mmCIF file of C-alpha atoms (C1' of nucleotides) in Angstrom:
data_model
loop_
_atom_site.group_PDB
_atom_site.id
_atom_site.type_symbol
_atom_site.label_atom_id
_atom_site.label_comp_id
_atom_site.label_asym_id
_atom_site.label_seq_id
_atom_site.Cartn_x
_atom_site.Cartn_y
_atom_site.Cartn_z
ATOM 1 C CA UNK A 1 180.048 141.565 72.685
ATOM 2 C CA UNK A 2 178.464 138.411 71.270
ATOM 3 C CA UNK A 3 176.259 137.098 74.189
ATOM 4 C CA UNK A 4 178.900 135.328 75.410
ATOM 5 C CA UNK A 5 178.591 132.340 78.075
ATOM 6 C CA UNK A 6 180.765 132.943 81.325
ATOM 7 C CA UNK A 7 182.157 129.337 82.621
ATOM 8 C CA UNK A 8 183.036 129.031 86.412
ATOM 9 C CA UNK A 9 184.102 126.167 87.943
ATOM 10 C CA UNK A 10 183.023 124.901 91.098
ATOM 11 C CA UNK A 11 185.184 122.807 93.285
ATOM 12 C CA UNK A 12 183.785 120.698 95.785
ATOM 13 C CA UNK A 13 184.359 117.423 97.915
ATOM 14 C CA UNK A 14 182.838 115.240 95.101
ATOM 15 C CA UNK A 15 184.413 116.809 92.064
ATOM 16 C CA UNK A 16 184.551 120.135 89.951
ATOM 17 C CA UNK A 17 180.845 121.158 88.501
ATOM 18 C CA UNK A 18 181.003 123.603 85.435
ATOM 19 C CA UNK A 19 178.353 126.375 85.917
ATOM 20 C CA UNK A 20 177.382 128.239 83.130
ATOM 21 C CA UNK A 21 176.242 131.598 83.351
ATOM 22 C CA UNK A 22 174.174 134.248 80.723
ATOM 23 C CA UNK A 23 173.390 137.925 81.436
ATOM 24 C CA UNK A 24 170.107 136.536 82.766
ATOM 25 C CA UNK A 25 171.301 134.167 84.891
ATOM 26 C CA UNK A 26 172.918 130.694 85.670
ATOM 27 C CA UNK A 27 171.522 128.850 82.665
ATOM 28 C CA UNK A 28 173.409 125.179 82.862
ATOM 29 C CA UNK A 29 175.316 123.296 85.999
ATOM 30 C CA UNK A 30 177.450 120.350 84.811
ATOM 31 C CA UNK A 31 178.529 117.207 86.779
ATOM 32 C CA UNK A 32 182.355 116.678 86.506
ATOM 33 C CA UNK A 33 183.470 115.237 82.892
ATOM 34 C CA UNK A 34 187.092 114.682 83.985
ATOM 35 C CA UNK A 35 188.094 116.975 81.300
ATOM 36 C CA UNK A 36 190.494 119.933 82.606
ATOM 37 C CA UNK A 37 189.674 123.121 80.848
ATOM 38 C CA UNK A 38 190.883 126.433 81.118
ATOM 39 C CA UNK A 39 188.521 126.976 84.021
ATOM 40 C CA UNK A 40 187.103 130.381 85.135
ATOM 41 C CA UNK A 41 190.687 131.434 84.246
ATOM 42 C CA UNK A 42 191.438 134.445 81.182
ATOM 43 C CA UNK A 43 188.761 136.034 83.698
ATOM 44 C CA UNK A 44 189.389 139.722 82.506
ATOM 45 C CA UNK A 45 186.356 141.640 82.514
ATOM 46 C CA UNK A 46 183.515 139.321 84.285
ATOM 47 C CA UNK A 47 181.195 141.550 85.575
ATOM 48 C CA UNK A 48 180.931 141.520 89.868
ATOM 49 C CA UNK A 49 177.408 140.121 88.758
ATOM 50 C CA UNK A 50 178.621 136.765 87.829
ATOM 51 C CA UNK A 51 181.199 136.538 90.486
ATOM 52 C CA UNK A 52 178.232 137.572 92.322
ATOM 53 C CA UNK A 53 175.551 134.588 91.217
ATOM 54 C CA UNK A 54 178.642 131.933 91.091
ATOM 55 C CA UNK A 55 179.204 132.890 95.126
ATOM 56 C CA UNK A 56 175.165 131.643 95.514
ATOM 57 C CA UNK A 57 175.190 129.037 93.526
ATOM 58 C CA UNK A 58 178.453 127.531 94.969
ATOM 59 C CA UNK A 59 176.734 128.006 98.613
ATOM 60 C CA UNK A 60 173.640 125.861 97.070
ATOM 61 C CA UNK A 61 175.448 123.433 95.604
ATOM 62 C CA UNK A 62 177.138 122.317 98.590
ATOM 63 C CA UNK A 63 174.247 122.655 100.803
ATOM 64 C CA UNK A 64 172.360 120.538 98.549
ATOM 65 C CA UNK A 65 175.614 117.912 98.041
ATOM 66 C CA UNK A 66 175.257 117.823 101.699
ATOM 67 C CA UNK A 67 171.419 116.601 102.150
ATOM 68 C CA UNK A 68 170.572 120.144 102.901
ATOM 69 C CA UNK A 69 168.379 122.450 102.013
ATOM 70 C CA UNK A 70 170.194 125.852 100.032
ATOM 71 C CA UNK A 71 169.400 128.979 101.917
ATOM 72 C CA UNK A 72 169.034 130.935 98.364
ATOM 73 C CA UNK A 73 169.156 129.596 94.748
ATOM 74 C CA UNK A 74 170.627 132.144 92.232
ATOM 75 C CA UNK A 75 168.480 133.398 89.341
ATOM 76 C CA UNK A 76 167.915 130.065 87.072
ATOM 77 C CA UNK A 77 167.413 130.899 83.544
ATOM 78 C CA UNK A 78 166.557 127.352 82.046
ATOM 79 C CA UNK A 79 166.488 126.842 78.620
ATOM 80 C CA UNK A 80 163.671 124.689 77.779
ATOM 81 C CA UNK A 81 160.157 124.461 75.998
ATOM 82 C CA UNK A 82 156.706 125.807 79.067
ATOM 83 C CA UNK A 83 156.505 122.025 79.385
ATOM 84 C CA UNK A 84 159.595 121.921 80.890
ATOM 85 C CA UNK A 85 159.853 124.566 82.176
ATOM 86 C CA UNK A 86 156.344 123.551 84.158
ATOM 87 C CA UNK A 87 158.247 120.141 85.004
ATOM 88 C CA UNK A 88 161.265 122.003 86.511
ATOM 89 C CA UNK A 89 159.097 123.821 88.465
ATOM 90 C CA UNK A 90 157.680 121.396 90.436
ATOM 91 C CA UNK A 91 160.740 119.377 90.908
ATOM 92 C CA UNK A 92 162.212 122.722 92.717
ATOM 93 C CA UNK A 93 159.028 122.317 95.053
ATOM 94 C CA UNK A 94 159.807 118.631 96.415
ATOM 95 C CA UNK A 95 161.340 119.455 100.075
ATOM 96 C CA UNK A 96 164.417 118.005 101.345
ATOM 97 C CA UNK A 97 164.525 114.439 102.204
ATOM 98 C CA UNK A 98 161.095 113.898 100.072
ATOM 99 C CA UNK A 99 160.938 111.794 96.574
ATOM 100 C CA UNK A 100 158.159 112.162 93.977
ATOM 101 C CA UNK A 101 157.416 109.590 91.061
ATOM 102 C CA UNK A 102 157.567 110.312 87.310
ATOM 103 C CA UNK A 103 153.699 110.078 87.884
ATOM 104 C CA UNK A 104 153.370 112.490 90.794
ATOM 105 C CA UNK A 105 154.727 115.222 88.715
ATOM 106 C CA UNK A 106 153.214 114.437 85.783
ATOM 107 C CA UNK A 107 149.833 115.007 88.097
ATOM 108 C CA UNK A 108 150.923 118.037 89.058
ATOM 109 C CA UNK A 109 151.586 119.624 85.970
ATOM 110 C CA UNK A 110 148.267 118.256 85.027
ATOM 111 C CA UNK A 111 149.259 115.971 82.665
ATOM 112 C CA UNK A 112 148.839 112.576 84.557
ATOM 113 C CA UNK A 113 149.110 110.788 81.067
ATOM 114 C CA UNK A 114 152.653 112.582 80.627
ATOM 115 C CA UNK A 115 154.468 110.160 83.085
ATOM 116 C CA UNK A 116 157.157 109.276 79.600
ATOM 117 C CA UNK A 117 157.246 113.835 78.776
ATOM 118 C CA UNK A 118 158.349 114.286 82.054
ATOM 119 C CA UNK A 119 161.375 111.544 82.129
ATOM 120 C CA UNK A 120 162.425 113.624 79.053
ATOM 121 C CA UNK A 121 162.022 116.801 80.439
ATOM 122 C CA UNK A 122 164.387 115.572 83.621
ATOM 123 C CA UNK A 123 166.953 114.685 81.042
ATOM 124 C CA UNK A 124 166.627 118.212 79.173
ATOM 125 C CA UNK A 125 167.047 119.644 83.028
ATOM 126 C CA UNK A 126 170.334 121.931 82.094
ATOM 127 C CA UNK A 127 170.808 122.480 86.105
ATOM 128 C CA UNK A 128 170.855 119.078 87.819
ATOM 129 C CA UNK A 129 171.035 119.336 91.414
ATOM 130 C CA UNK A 130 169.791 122.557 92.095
ATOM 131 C CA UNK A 131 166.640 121.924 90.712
ATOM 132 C CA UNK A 132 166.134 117.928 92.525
ATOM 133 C CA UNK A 133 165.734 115.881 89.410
ATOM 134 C CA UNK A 134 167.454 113.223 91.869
ATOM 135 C CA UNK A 135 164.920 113.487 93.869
ATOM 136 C CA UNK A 136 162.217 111.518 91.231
ATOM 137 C CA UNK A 137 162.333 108.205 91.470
ATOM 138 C CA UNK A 138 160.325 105.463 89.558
ATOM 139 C CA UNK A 139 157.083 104.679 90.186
ATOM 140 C CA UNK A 140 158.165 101.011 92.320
ATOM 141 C CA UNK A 141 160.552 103.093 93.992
ATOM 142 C CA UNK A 142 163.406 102.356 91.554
ATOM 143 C CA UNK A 143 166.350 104.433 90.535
ATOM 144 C CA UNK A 144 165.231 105.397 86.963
ATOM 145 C CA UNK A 145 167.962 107.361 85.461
ATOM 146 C CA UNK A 146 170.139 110.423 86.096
ATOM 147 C CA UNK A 147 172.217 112.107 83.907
ATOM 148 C CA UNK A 148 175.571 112.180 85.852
ATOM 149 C CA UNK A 149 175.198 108.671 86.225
ATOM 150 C CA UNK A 150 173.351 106.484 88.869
ATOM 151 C CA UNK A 151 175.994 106.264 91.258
ATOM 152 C CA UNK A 152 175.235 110.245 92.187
ATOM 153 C CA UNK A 153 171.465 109.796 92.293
ATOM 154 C CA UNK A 154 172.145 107.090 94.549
ATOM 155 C CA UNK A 155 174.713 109.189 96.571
ATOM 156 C CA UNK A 156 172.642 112.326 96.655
ATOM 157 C CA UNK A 157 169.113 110.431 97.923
ATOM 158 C CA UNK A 158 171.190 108.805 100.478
ATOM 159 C CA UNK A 159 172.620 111.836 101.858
ATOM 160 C CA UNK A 160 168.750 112.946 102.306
ATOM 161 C CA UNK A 161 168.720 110.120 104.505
ATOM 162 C CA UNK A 162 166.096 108.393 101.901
ATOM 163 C CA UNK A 163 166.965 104.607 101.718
ATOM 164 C CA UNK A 164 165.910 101.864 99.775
ATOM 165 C "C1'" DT B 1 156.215 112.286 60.226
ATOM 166 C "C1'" DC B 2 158.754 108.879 62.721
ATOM 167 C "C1'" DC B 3 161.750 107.568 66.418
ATOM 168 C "C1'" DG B 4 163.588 107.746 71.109
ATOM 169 C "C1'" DT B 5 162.776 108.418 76.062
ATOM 170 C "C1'" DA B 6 165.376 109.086 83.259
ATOM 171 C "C1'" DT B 7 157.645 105.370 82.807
ATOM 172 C "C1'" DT B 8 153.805 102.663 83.895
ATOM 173 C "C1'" DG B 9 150.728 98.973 84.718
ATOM 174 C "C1'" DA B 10 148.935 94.667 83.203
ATOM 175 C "C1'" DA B 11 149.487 90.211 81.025
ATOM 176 C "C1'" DC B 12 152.352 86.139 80.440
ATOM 177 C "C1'" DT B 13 155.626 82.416 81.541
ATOM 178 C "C1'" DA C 1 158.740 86.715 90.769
ATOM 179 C "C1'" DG C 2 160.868 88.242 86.640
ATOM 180 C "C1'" DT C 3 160.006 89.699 82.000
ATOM 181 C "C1'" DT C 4 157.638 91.373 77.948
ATOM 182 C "C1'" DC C 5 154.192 94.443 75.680
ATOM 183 C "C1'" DA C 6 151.329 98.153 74.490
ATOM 184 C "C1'" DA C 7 150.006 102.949 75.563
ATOM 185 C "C1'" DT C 8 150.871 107.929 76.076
ATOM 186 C "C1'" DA C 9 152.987 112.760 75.726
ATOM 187 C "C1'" DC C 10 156.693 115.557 74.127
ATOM 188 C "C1'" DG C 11 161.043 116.799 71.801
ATOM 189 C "C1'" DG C 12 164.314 116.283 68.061
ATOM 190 C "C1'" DA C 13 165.889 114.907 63.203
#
DNA sequence: TCCGTATTGAACT
DNA sequence: AGTTCAATACGGA
């Protein structure tokens, strides 16, 4: 076998998310491209492990589409530099409902200078959503950026019942 | 080594 | 009040 990358799709109420998944773990969560592929079909021999993790992170990925908070996050296997990794984190620590500035995180990893790293490091973030990059918002309070576009930041954050 | 970035805060008009 | 500028830290070519 050659390491391969299992693909599930997940359908829900605001489109069909592409999870991808390693032996280790769900590594990358798309937002909906509008391109049709082949989809979890050809499934042949997916271990019950995947099926397993996809079942989770479909659960969480509603809950959180929802404003809520997911009762349990599969295993994340992020693919990313310790910086990041420390970025990613503490975005998973922001509760429900709450925002953070590029600033506040960069505090908290101890890097208060790092305001500029940590924008990047949102961008490298392979599994939007699950891990709340939507939930870090500009230092006035302002949108920022977000990878699936603004309109779903803006959706998501409003869901929270955070308004502007 | 240089450039780009999902920032920030202060200065300027 | 809106806009422009320089600074800072990290990743990618």
């Amino acid at each position: 076998m050659k390491n391969q990358i299992v693909e599930l799709s997940i359908a829900t109420t605001d489109g069909k998310f592409t999870a991808k998944y390693t032996p280790e773990g769900l590594a990358e969560l798309d937002f909906p491209v509008g391109r049709t592929k082949g989809a979890g079909a050809g499934s042949n021999e997916i271990p019950a492990q995947f099926h397993r993790w996809h079942r989770i992170t479909e659960s969480a990925l509603k809950s959180v589409l929802a404003g809520q908070k997911p009762k349990q996050l599969p295993p994340l296997v992020p693919t990313g530099t310790e910086f990041q990794k420390s970025v990613w984190n503490v975005m998973r620590k922001i509760p429900a409902g709450r925002t953070k500035s590029y600033g506040e995180v960069a505090q908290a990893i101890g890097r208060p200078r790092a305001v500029r790293a940590v924008g990047g490091a949102c961008g490298a973030n392979p599994i939007p959503i699950l891990v709340p990059c939507h939930r870090i918002l500009a230092a006035n309070k302002k949108l920022g950026g977000f990878s699936g576009g603004l309109d779903w930041k803006r959706k998501l954050l409003a869901r929270e019942g955070i308004v502007f």
